[in-house]
Coordinates of C-alpha atoms in Angstrom, one line a residue:
Chain A
M1 CA 0.0 0.0 0.0
E2 CA 1.4 3.3 -1.1
R3 CA 0.3 5.2 2.1
L4 CA 2.0 2.6 4.3
E5 CA 5.2 3.4 2.4
K6 CA 4.8 7.0 3.4
V7 CA 4.6 5.9 7.0
N8 CA 7.9 4.1 6.7
N9 CA 9.4 7.1 4.9
S10 CA 8.5 9.4 7.7
L11 CA 10.2 7.1 10.2
T12 CA 13.4 7.2 8.2
E13 CA 13.2 11.0 7.8
M14 CA 12.7 11.3 11.6
A15 CA 16.0 9.5 12.1
E16 CA 17.9 11.9 9.9
K17 CA 16.8 15.1 11.6
K18 CA 18.2 14.5 15.1
H19 CA 21.6 14.9 16.7
P20 CA 24.2 12.3 15.6
F21 CA 23.9 9.8 18.4
L22 CA 20.1 9.8 18.4
A23 CA 20.1 9.6 14.6
R24 CA 22.2 6.4 14.7
L25 CA 19.9 4.9 17.2
L26 CA 16.8 5.8 15.3
D27 CA 18.3 4.7 12.0
H28 CA 19.1 1.3 13.5
T29 CA 15.5 1.0 14.8
F30 CA 13.7 2.1 11.7
S31 CA 15.8 0.4 9.0
T32 CA 14.1 -2.9 9.3
P33 CA 10.4 -2.3 8.8
G34 CA 8.2 -4.7 10.7
K35 CA 5.0 -6.3 9.5
N36 CA 3.3 -2.9 9.9
I37 CA -0.1 -4.5 10.8
R38 CA -1.0 -1.7 13.3
P39 CA -0.5 1.3 11.0
A40 CA -2.1 -0.7 8.1
I41 CA -5.2 -1.0 10.3
T42 CA -5.3 2.8 10.9
L43 CA -5.0 3.6 7.2
L44 CA -7.5 1.0 6.1
A45 CA -10.0 2.1 8.8
S46 CA -9.7 5.7 7.5
N47 CA -10.4 4.8 3.9
F48 CA -14.2 4.8 4.1
Y49 CA -14.7 8.5 4.2
P50 CA -12.8 11.2 2.2
H51 CA -10.6 13.3 4.5
D52 CA -7.2 15.0 4.9
E53 CA -5.0 12.0 4.5
R54 CA -2.0 13.7 6.1
N55 CA -3.7 13.4 9.5
T56 CA -4.3 9.7 9.2
E57 CA -0.8 9.1 8.0
K58 CA 0.6 11.0 11.0
M59 CA -1.6 8.8 13.2
A60 CA -0.5 5.6 11.5
T61 CA 3.1 6.7 12.0
G62 CA 2.4 7.5 15.7
V63 CA 0.8 4.1 16.2
E64 CA 3.9 2.3 14.7
L65 CA 6.3 4.4 16.7
L66 CA 4.4 3.6 19.9
H67 CA 4.7 -0.1 19.0
I68 CA 8.4 0.3 18.4
A69 CA 9.0 2.1 21.7
S70 CA 7.2 -0.5 23.6
L71 CA 9.2 -3.3 21.9
I72 CA 12.5 -1.4 22.8
H73 CA 11.4 -1.4 26.5
D74 CA 10.2 -5.0 26.4
D75 CA 13.5 -6.1 24.9
T76 CA 15.3 -4.2 27.6
V77 CA 13.2 -5.6 30.4
D78 CA 13.6 -9.2 28.9
G79 CA 17.3 -8.8 28.1
A80 CA 16.6 -9.9 24.6
M81 CA 19.5 -9.9 22.2
L82 CA 17.7 -10.1 18.8
R83 CA 14.5 -8.7 17.3
R84 CA 13.5 -9.3 13.7
G85 CA 16.9 -10.9 13.3
K86 CA 18.8 -7.8 14.3
M87 CA 20.6 -6.9 17.5
T88 CA 18.4 -5.0 19.9
I89 CA 19.1 -1.4 21.0
S90 CA 19.6 -2.8 24.5
S91 CA 22.2 -5.4 23.4
L92 CA 24.1 -2.9 21.2
W93 CA 24.1 0.2 23.3
G94 CA 23.2 -1.2 26.7
P95 CA 20.0 -1.0 28.8
K96 CA 20.5 2.6 29.9
T97 CA 20.4 3.9 26.4
A98 CA 17.6 1.6 25.5
V99 CA 15.4 2.9 28.3
L100 CA 16.0 6.5 27.3
A101 CA 15.7 5.8 23.6
G102 CA 12.3 4.1 24.3
D103 CA 11.2 7.2 26.2
Y104 CA 12.2 9.4 23.4
I105 CA 10.3 7.4 20.8
F106 CA 7.2 7.2 23.1
A107 CA 7.2 11.0 23.3
A108 CA 7.9 11.3 19.5
S109 CA 4.9 9.1 18.8
A110 CA 2.7 11.3 21.1
T111 CA 4.0 14.5 19.4
L112 CA 2.9 13.1 16.0
V113 CA -0.5 12.2 17.3
C114 CA -0.8 15.8 18.7
D115 CA -0.3 17.1 15.2
T116 CA -3.6 15.5 14.1
G117 CA -5.2 18.2 16.4
N118 CA -7.9 15.8 17.5
I119 CA -8.1 15.8 21.2
R120 CA -10.2 12.6 21.5
V121 CA -7.7 10.7 19.6
I122 CA -4.8 12.2 21.5
R123 CA -6.3 11.3 24.9
R124 CA -7.1 7.8 23.7
F125 CA -3.5 7.4 22.6
A126 CA -2.1 8.4 26.0
E127 CA -4.5 6.0 27.7
T128 CA -3.2 3.3 25.4
I129 CA 0.4 3.8 26.6
M130 CA -0.9 3.4 30.2
E131 CA -2.7 0.2 29.1
L132 CA 0.4 -1.3 27.4
S133 CA 2.6 -0.7 30.4
S134 CA 0.0 -1.9 32.9
G135 CA -0.5 -5.1 30.8
E136 CA 3.2 -5.8 31.0
L137 CA 3.3 -5.0 34.7
Q138 CA 0.3 -7.3 35.3
E139 CA 2.1 -10.1 33.4
M140 CA 5.2 -9.7 35.5
A141 CA 3.3 -9.5 38.8
E142 CA 1.5 -12.8 37.9
T143 CA 4.4 -14.9 36.8
Y144 CA 4.6 -18.3 38.6
N145 CA 1.2 -17.7 40.1
P146 CA -0.8 -20.9 39.8
E147 CA -4.1 -19.2 40.7
Q148 CA -5.1 -17.4 37.5
S149 CA -8.4 -16.8 35.9
M150 CA -9.5 -16.7 32.3
Q151 CA -10.8 -13.2 33.0
G152 CA -7.5 -12.1 34.4
Y153 CA -5.7 -13.4 31.3
L154 CA -8.1 -11.7 28.9
G155 CA -7.8 -8.4 30.7
R156 CA -4.0 -8.7 30.5
I157 CA -3.8 -9.4 26.8
Y158 CA -6.3 -6.7 26.1
N159 CA -3.9 -4.3 27.9
K160 CA -0.7 -5.5 26.4
T161 CA -1.8 -6.1 22.8
A162 CA -5.5 -5.5 21.9
S163 CA -5.5 -2.0 23.3
L164 CA -3.2 -0.6 20.6
F165 CA -5.1 -2.5 17.9
T166 CA -8.3 -0.9 19.2
T167 CA -6.8 2.5 19.1
A168 CA -5.2 2.0 15.7
A169 CA -8.6 1.1 14.2
E170 CA -10.8 3.6 16.1
S171 CA -8.5 6.6 15.5
G172 CA -8.4 5.9 11.7
A173 CA -12.2 6.1 11.6
I174 CA -12.4 9.1 13.9
L175 CA -9.8 11.1 12.0
S176 CA -11.6 10.3 8.7
G177 CA -14.7 12.0 10.0
A178 CA -16.6 8.7 10.0
P179 CA -20.0 8.6 11.8
E180 CA -19.9 7.5 15.5
A181 CA -21.4 4.1 14.7
C182 CA -18.6 3.4 12.2
S183 CA -15.9 4.5 14.7
Q184 CA -17.4 2.1 17.2
S185 CA -17.5 -0.8 14.7
M186 CA -13.8 -0.1 14.0
R187 CA -13.0 0.1 17.6
S188 CA -14.7 -3.3 18.2
Y189 CA -12.9 -4.7 15.1
G190 CA -9.5 -3.6 16.4
H191 CA -10.3 -5.1 19.8
N192 CA -11.4 -8.5 18.5
L193 CA -8.5 -8.7 16.0
G194 CA -6.0 -7.8 18.7
M195 CA -7.3 -10.4 21.1
A196 CA -7.1 -13.0 18.4
F197 CA -3.6 -11.9 17.5
Q198 CA -2.3 -12.3 21.0
I199 CA -4.1 -15.6 21.6
V200 CA -2.6 -17.1 18.4
D201 CA 0.8 -15.7 19.5
D202 CA 0.3 -17.5 22.8
I203 CA -0.8 -20.8 21.1
L204 CA 2.2 -20.7 18.8
D205 CA 4.5 -20.7 21.8
F206 CA 3.3 -24.4 22.2
D207 CA 2.3 -25.3 18.7
G208 CA 5.1 -23.8 16.5
T209 CA 8.6 -25.1 15.9
E210 CA 11.6 -23.3 17.5
E211 CA 12.5 -22.1 14.0
E212 CA 9.0 -20.6 13.4
I213 CA 8.7 -18.7 16.6
G214 CA 12.4 -17.8 17.1
K215 CA 12.5 -19.1 20.7
P216 CA 12.3 -22.4 22.5
I217 CA 8.9 -24.1 22.6
G218 CA 7.0 -23.5 25.8
S219 CA 9.2 -20.5 26.8
D220 CA 6.2 -18.5 28.2
L221 CA 5.5 -21.3 30.7
A222 CA 9.2 -21.7 31.4
N223 CA 9.3 -18.0 32.3
G224 CA 6.3 -18.5 34.5
V225 CA 3.8 -16.8 32.2
V226 CA 0.4 -18.6 32.2
T227 CA -1.4 -18.2 28.8
L228 CA -4.6 -19.5 27.2
P229 CA -3.4 -23.1 26.3
T230 CA -2.1 -23.5 29.9
L231 CA -5.4 -22.2 31.3
I232 CA -7.4 -24.6 29.1
A233 CA -5.1 -27.6 30.0
M234 CA -5.6 -26.7 33.7
Q235 CA -9.3 -27.3 33.3
R236 CA -8.3 -31.0 33.2
R237 CA -7.7 -32.0 36.8
S238 CA -4.6 -34.2 36.2
C239 CA -3.0 -31.5 34.1
C240 CA -3.8 -28.8 36.6
D241 CA -1.7 -30.5 39.3
A242 CA 1.2 -30.9 37.0
V243 CA 1.1 -27.2 35.9
K244 CA 1.0 -26.1 39.6
R245 CA 4.0 -28.4 40.3
V246 CA 6.0 -27.0 37.4
L247 CA 5.2 -23.4 38.4
A248 CA 6.5 -24.1 41.8
N249 CA 9.6 -25.9 40.4
P250 CA 10.4 -24.1 37.1
D251 CA 13.9 -25.4 37.1
D252 CA 12.8 -29.1 36.9
E253 CA 13.5 -29.6 33.1
D254 CA 12.0 -33.1 32.9
L255 CA 8.8 -32.0 34.6
M256 CA 8.7 -28.9 32.3
K257 CA 9.0 -31.1 29.2
E258 CA 6.2 -33.3 30.5
V259 CA 3.9 -30.4 31.2
V260 CA 4.6 -28.8 27.8
S261 CA 3.6 -32.0 26.1
L262 CA 0.4 -32.2 28.1
I263 CA -0.4 -28.7 26.9
Q264 CA 0.5 -29.7 23.3
D265 CA -2.4 -32.2 23.4
D266 CA -4.5 -31.9 20.3
S267 CA -7.8 -31.2 22.2
V268 CA -6.1 -28.4 24.2
L269 CA -4.7 -26.7 21.1
E270 CA -7.9 -27.2 19.2
E271 CA -9.9 -25.5 22.0
S272 CA -7.4 -22.7 22.1
Y273 CA -7.7 -22.1 18.3
E274 CA -11.5 -22.1 18.6
F275 CA -11.2 -19.4 21.2
A276 CA -9.1 -17.3 18.8
S277 CA -11.5 -18.1 16.0
R278 CA -14.5 -16.7 17.9
Y279 CA -12.6 -13.4 18.2
C280 CA -11.9 -13.6 14.4
E281 CA -15.6 -14.2 13.7
K282 CA -16.5 -11.2 15.8
A283 CA -14.0 -9.0 14.0
L284 CA -15.5 -10.0 10.6
S285 CA -19.0 -9.3 11.9
D286 CA -17.8 -5.8 13.0
L287 CA -17.0 -5.2 9.3
S288 CA -20.4 -6.4 8.0
G289 CA -22.0 -3.0 8.1
L290 CA -19.3 -1.4 5.9
P291 CA -19.7 -0.9 2.1
P292 CA -17.9 -3.6 0.1
C293 CA -14.6 -2.1 -1.2
P294 CA -10.9 -3.0 -1.4
S295 CA -10.2 -1.5 2.1
R296 CA -12.9 -3.7 3.6
D297 CA -11.4 -6.7 1.8
S298 CA -8.0 -5.9 3.2
L299 CA -9.4 -5.6 6.7
E300 CA -11.0 -9.0 6.2
E301 CA -7.7 -10.4 4.9
L302 CA -5.9 -9.3 8.1
V303 CA -8.3 -11.4 10.1
S304 CA -7.5 -14.5 8.0
H305 CA -3.8 -13.7 8.2
V306 CA -4.0 -13.7 12.1
K307 CA -5.9 -17.0 12.0
V308 CA -3.3 -18.8 10.0
R309 CA -0.1 -17.0 10.9
R310 CA 2.8 -19.1 12.0
N311 CA 5.1 -16.4 13.3
Chain B
M1 CA -0.2 26.7 49.3
E2 CA -3.6 25.1 49.4
R3 CA -3.7 24.4 45.7
L4 CA -0.4 22.5 45.8
E5 CA -1.9 20.3 48.5
K6 CA -4.7 19.4 46.0
V7 CA -2.0 18.3 43.6
N8 CA -0.5 16.0 46.2
N9 CA -3.9 14.7 47.0
S10 CA -4.6 13.8 43.4
L11 CA -1.4 11.8 43.3
T12 CA -2.4 9.8 46.3
E13 CA -5.9 9.2 44.9
M14 CA -4.4 8.0 41.7
A15 CA -2.5 5.3 43.6
E16 CA -5.6 4.1 45.2
K17 CA -7.6 3.5 42.0
K18 CA -5.4 0.9 40.2
H19 CA -5.0 -2.8 40.5
P20 CA -3.3 -4.0 43.7
F21 CA 0.3 -4.3 42.4
L22 CA 0.3 -1.0 40.6
A23 CA -1.4 0.6 43.6
R24 CA 1.5 -0.5 45.9
L25 CA 4.0 0.9 43.4
L26 CA 2.2 4.2 43.0
D27 CA 1.6 4.5 46.8
H28 CA 5.3 4.0 47.4
T29 CA 6.2 6.6 44.8
F30 CA 3.8 9.3 45.8
S31 CA 3.9 8.9 49.6
T32 CA 7.0 11.2 50.0
P33 CA 6.2 14.5 48.4
G34 CA 9.1 16.2 46.7
K35 CA 10.0 19.8 46.9
N36 CA 7.2 20.4 44.3
I37 CA 9.0 23.3 42.7
R38 CA 7.7 22.5 39.2
P39 CA 3.9 22.2 40.0
A40 CA 4.3 25.3 42.2
I41 CA 5.6 27.2 39.2
T42 CA 2.6 26.1 37.1
L43 CA 0.1 27.2 39.8
L44 CA 1.8 30.5 40.5
A45 CA 2.1 31.3 36.8
S46 CA -1.6 30.7 36.4
N47 CA -2.6 33.1 39.2
F48 CA -2.5 36.4 37.3
Y49 CA -5.8 35.8 35.4
P50 CA -9.1 34.4 36.7
H51 CA -9.8 31.0 35.2
D52 CA -11.1 27.4 35.8
E53 CA -8.6 26.3 38.4
R54 CA -9.3 22.6 37.9
N55 CA -7.4 22.8 34.6
T56 CA -4.3 24.3 36.0
E57 CA -4.3 21.9 38.9
K58 CA -4.5 19.0 36.4
M59 CA -1.6 20.5 34.6
A60 CA 0.4 21.0 37.8
T61 CA -0.2 17.4 38.7
G62 CA 0.8 16.3 35.2
V63 CA 4.0 18.3 35.5
E64 CA 4.9 16.7 38.8
L65 CA 4.0 13.2 37.5
L66 CA 6.3 13.7 34.5
H67 CA 9.1 14.7 36.8
I68 CA 8.5 11.6 39.0
A69 CA 8.4 9.3 35.9
S70 CA 11.7 10.7 34.7
L71 CA 13.3 10.3 38.1
I72 CA 12.2 6.6 38.2
H73 CA 13.8 6.0 34.8
D74 CA 17.0 8.0 35.8
D75 CA 17.3 6.0 39.0
T76 CA 16.9 2.8 37.0
V77 CA 19.5 3.8 34.4
D78 CA 21.9 4.9 37.2
G79 CA 21.2 1.9 39.4
A80 CA 20.5 4.3 42.3
M81 CA 19.4 2.7 45.6
L82 CA 17.9 5.7 47.4
R83 CA 15.9 8.8 46.4
R84 CA 14.7 11.3 49.0
G85 CA 16.0 8.9 51.6
K86 CA 13.7 6.1 50.4
M87 CA 14.5 2.9 48.5
T88 CA 14.0 3.5 44.7
I89 CA 11.4 1.5 42.7
S90 CA 14.3 0.0 40.9
S91 CA 16.0 -1.2 44.0
L92 CA 12.8 -2.5 45.6
W93 CA 11.1 -4.2 42.7
G94 CA 13.9 -4.5 40.2
P95 CA 14.7 -2.6 37.0
K96 CA 12.1 -4.3 34.9
T97 CA 9.3 -3.2 37.0
A98 CA 10.8 0.3 37.3
V99 CA 11.0 0.8 33.5
L100 CA 7.4 -0.2 33.1
A101 CA 6.2 1.8 36.1
G102 CA 8.0 4.8 34.7
D103 CA 6.2 4.3 31.3
Y104 CA 2.9 4.0 33.1
I105 CA 3.5 7.3 35.0
F106 CA 4.7 9.1 31.9
A107 CA 1.4 8.1 30.2
A108 CA -0.7 9.0 33.2
S109 CA 0.9 12.4 33.2
A110 CA 0.0 12.9 29.5
T111 CA -3.6 11.7 30.2
L112 CA -4.0 14.4 32.9
V113 CA -2.6 17.1 30.6
C114 CA -5.1 15.9 27.8
D115 CA -7.9 16.6 30.3
T116 CA -7.1 20.3 30.1
G117 CA -8.4 20.1 26.5
N118 CA -5.7 22.6 25.4
I119 CA -3.9 21.2 22.4
R120 CA -1.1 23.7 22.4
V121 CA -0.2 22.7 26.0
I122 CA -0.6 19.0 25.3
R123 CA 1.8 19.2 22.3
R124 CA 4.3 21.2 24.3
F125 CA 4.1 18.6 27.0
A126 CA 4.9 15.7 24.6
E127 CA 7.8 17.7 23.2
T128 CA 9.1 18.2 26.8
I129 CA 9.2 14.4 27.3
M130 CA 11.3 14.2 24.1
E131 CA 13.6 16.9 25.4
L132 CA 14.0 15.3 28.8
S133 CA 15.0 11.9 27.3
S134 CA 17.3 13.4 24.6
G135 CA 19.0 15.5 27.3
E136 CA 19.8 12.3 29.3
L137 CA 20.9 10.6 26.1
Q138 CA 23.2 13.5 25.2
E139 CA 24.7 13.4 28.6
M140 CA 25.4 9.7 28.3
A141 CA 26.8 10.0 24.8
E142 CA 29.2 12.6 25.9
T143 CA 30.6 11.1 29.1
Y144 CA 34.4 10.9 29.2
N145 CA 34.6 13.1 26.1
P146 CA 37.2 15.9 26.8
E147 CA 36.1 18.0 23.8
Q148 CA 33.0 19.7 25.1
S149 CA 31.7 23.2 24.4
M150 CA 29.8 25.5 26.7
Q151 CA 27.1 25.6 24.0
G152 CA 26.8 21.8 24.1
Y153 CA 26.5 21.9 27.9
L154 CA 23.9 24.6 27.9
G155 CA 21.8 22.8 25.3
R156 CA 22.0 19.6 27.3
I157 CA 20.9 21.1 30.6
Y158 CA 18.1 22.9 28.8
N159 CA 16.9 19.6 27.6
K160 CA 17.3 17.6 30.8
T161 CA 16.1 20.3 33.3
A162 CA 15.1 23.7 32.0
S163 CA 12.7 22.3 29.4
L164 CA 10.2 21.1 32.1
F165 CA 10.6 24.3 34.1
T166 CA 9.8 26.2 30.8
T167 CA 6.7 24.1 30.2
A168 CA 5.6 24.3 33.8
A169 CA 5.6 28.1 33.7
E170 CA 4.3 28.6 30.2
S171 CA 1.4 26.1 30.5
G172 CA 0.2 27.8 33.7
A173 CA -0.1 31.1 31.9
I174 CA -1.6 29.6 28.7
L175 CA -4.3 27.7 30.7
S176 CA -5.2 30.8 32.7
G177 CA -6.0 32.6 29.5
A178 CA -3.2 35.1 29.9
P179 CA -2.3 37.3 26.9
E180 CA 0.4 35.9 24.6
A181 CA 3.0 38.4 25.9
C182 CA 2.5 37.2 29.5
S183 CA 2.8 33.5 28.4
Q184 CA 6.0 34.3 26.7
S185 CA 7.4 36.1 29.8
M186 CA 6.5 33.1 31.9
R187 CA 8.1 30.8 29.3
S188 CA 11.3 32.8 29.5
Y189 CA 11.1 32.9 33.4
G190 CA 10.8 29.1 33.5
H191 CA 13.7 28.7 31.1
N192 CA 16.0 31.0 33.0
L193 CA 15.0 29.6 36.4
G194 CA 15.5 26.0 35.1
M195 CA 19.0 26.8 33.7
A196 CA 20.0 28.4 37.0
F197 CA 18.6 25.5 39.0
Q198 CA 20.7 22.9 37.0
I199 CA 23.8 25.1 37.1
V200 CA 23.6 25.4 40.9
D201 CA 23.0 21.6 41.1
D202 CA 26.2 21.1 39.0
I203 CA 28.2 23.5 41.2
L204 CA 27.0 21.9 44.4
D205 CA 28.5 18.6 43.1
F206 CA 31.9 20.3 43.8
D207 CA 31.0 22.9 46.4
G208 CA 28.7 21.0 48.8
T209 CA 29.5 18.5 51.5
E210 CA 28.7 14.8 51.0
E211 CA 26.0 15.2 53.6
E212 CA 24.4 18.1 51.8
I213 CA 24.3 16.6 48.3
G214 CA 23.7 13.0 49.3
K215 CA 26.6 11.7 47.1
P216 CA 30.4 11.9 47.0
I217 CA 31.9 15.2 46.1
G218 CA 32.9 15.4 42.4
S219 CA 30.7 12.4 41.5
D220 CA 29.7 13.9 38.1
L221 CA 33.3 14.1 37.0
A222 CA 34.0 10.7 38.4
N223 CA 31.2 9.4 36.2
G224 CA 32.7 11.2 33.2
V225 CA 30.0 14.0 33.1
V226 CA 31.5 17.4 32.3
T227 CA 29.6 20.3 33.9
L228 CA 30.0 24.0 34.1
P229 CA 32.6 24.2 36.9
T230 CA 34.8 21.7 35.0
L231 CA 34.3 23.7 31.7
I232 CA 35.3 26.9 33.5
A233 CA 38.3 25.3 35.1
M234 CA 39.3 23.9 31.7
Q235 CA 39.6 27.5 30.4
R236 CA 42.9 27.6 32.5
R237 CA 45.5 25.7 30.4
S238 CA 47.1 23.7 33.2
C239 CA 43.8 22.6 34.5
C240 CA 42.6 21.7 31.1
D241 CA 45.4 19.1 30.7
A242 CA 44.7 17.6 34.1
V243 CA 40.9 17.3 33.3
K244 CA 41.7 15.6 30.0
R245 CA 44.1 13.2 31.8
V246 CA 41.5 12.2 34.4
L247 CA 38.8 11.7 31.8
A248 CA 41.1 9.3 30.1
N249 CA 42.0 7.6 33.4
P250 CA 38.9 7.9 35.6
D251 CA 40.0 5.1 37.9
D252 CA 43.1 7.0 39.0
E253 CA 41.8 8.1 42.4
D254 CA 44.7 10.3 43.3
L255 CA 44.5 12.2 40.0
M256 CA 40.7 12.5 40.4
K257 CA 41.2 14.1 43.9
E258 CA 43.8 16.5 42.5
V259 CA 41.5 17.5 39.6
V260 CA 38.5 17.9 41.9
S261 CA 40.5 20.3 44.2
L262 CA 41.6 22.3 41.1
I263 CA 37.9 22.7 40.2
Q264 CA 37.1 23.7 43.8
D265 CA 39.3 26.7 43.4
D266 CA 37.5 29.8 44.6
S267 CA 37.7 31.7 41.4
V268 CA 36.3 28.8 39.4
L269 CA 33.3 28.4 41.7
E270 CA 32.8 32.1 41.9
E271 CA 32.7 32.3 38.1
S272 CA 30.3 29.4 38.1
Y273 CA 27.9 31.1 40.6
E274 CA 28.1 34.3 38.6
F275 CA 26.9 32.3 35.6
A276 CA 23.9 31.0 37.5
S277 CA 23.2 34.5 38.9
R278 CA 22.9 35.9 35.4
Y279 CA 20.1 33.4 34.7
C280 CA 18.5 34.4 38.0
E281 CA 18.7 38.1 37.1
K282 CA 17.0 37.3 33.7
A283 CA 14.3 35.3 35.5
L284 CA 13.6 38.3 37.8
S285 CA 13.5 40.6 34.9
D286 CA 11.0 38.3 33.1
L287 CA 8.6 39.0 36.0
S288 CA 9.1 42.8 35.9
G289 CA 6.1 43.4 33.7
L290 CA 3.7 41.5 36.0
P291 CA 1.5 43.3 38.5
P292 CA 2.9 43.2 42.1
C293 CA 1.0 40.5 44.0
P294 CA 1.7 37.6 46.3
S295 CA 2.1 35.2 43.4
R296 CA 4.7 37.4 41.8
D297 CA 6.4 37.6 45.2
S298 CA 6.5 33.8 45.4
L299 CA 7.9 33.5 41.9
E300 CA 10.6 35.9 42.9
E301 CA 11.3 33.9 46.1
L302 CA 11.8 30.7 44.0
V303 CA 14.6 32.6 42.2
S304 CA 16.3 33.4 45.5
H305 CA 15.7 29.9 46.7
V306 CA 17.6 28.5 43.7
K307 CA 20.5 30.9 44.2
V308 CA 21.1 29.9 47.8
R309 CA 19.9 26.3 47.9
R310 CA 22.3 23.8 49.3
N311 CA 20.7 20.5 48.3

């Protein structure tokens, strides 16, 4: 999409403007474009009503920048060495620089969103940053805790992932001057797509191969993070005890292997995929009131992409 | 000041609303009020025109929250154990939690500022976050670099300190509906006060006692950070060579002691204080067009407070 290219171009230009050290950091960060799913949602959601496209492009750039900033802090917090096959800021320049570079990019994203001049969208954007960080904080606070509810899990993944999808979609509609009902449908679409996206991500941690997901199988559980497949497996009594044992003894590698294979059970994974599918169905139904057009087709394709994605 | 108390109360209330883990973090953070100089500036700067005070109180709270968030990230980056005599978030809950808690509080501050509904102030606030983090990044990028200019130093301390003072003062005036000339005077006042504040801070690193400043004398230089007294000392040729030698050999403790005592020379410190005084004079002259009133008196007192402060 041509407009998505403009978003990537503004990221590159941003890197060129700043003082030398910051320019090198930003250049490193922006030189490998990601999958751009979030800014694509903003742009597609804005395509149903004619409007000043510069505003929605700024918003889309802000959305991608916010995502990048949160990845930089996540990588710093996790001590991750690689991201998209490249060294992370934290591994190249150290965690101190990474924390501050993340702060800078958070603020740069907010500045871009301010330039849209739409206060509703700006406030929603600031709330999204609160939701992202509180989602990560909740996840950390609940590691190795065997008493977790489905509701707690869903609230957490809304905060850490679906929140930004929701804002990406809703803000595209709002900034295009869409009627309130359309903005609400887009908001709901973003929410449902984001939930499905994170659930599939959590399933792939058990169902992918190491090569596909770029980390060892079952690494969420090994790090004490309880996700949907584990919660579903825990509904079977025998498995529940095993999960609780491994959360209390995460260094017992044999037990960990055993528990991971219990979770990899076909019926557990199938039930997990069904859970994601229900969110996908809801996302498609959110689009049903929109006029058929290439943008609607693309939004539908994003849903199928989430359902089948393998990384 | 009664209105400043309202600011501290809103911080406490904010801590109570969130989920248990975040509430504990926020409670710890907000339970020891700081010197509150930044929110005091916002409230005082707003007092010259009658207006909806809830907006300027929100702004003042946002300004203090932003300051707190940046301290949390600074302490994390520096590995600091104590702040205002209390354990830091980073030392109590670890750097991971501290990074995310800082992000959360950054975003919470922006949300409050959004509630003022004034887009000019909101944008300025987002730019300030960029300036704060780029000031810290510049400082890190330039540690142990012997080739530093006065201009580089002044640009850096504007970003890391005076920027938020500027925004605190200007936004108070803007939100009170002050005429543009008054907002500009306040902006200039905040800028000059903030520059003086940081310069005095940098002087006290050489001129205070360990007890007064809560860290070893000369610790900026020991960490490779070149500040005003060092720059002034370097204008004397013999001292310049010694500073360059110690920046190249920061572990040579005898040399470090020798260089610190060269910088503690009366004429160097006097010249440094004169530098700060010039900013203080400018800050006072920025206030000269305002009607005499208790708020103007208090803004003048803040200037004298910066000049004589010893911690």
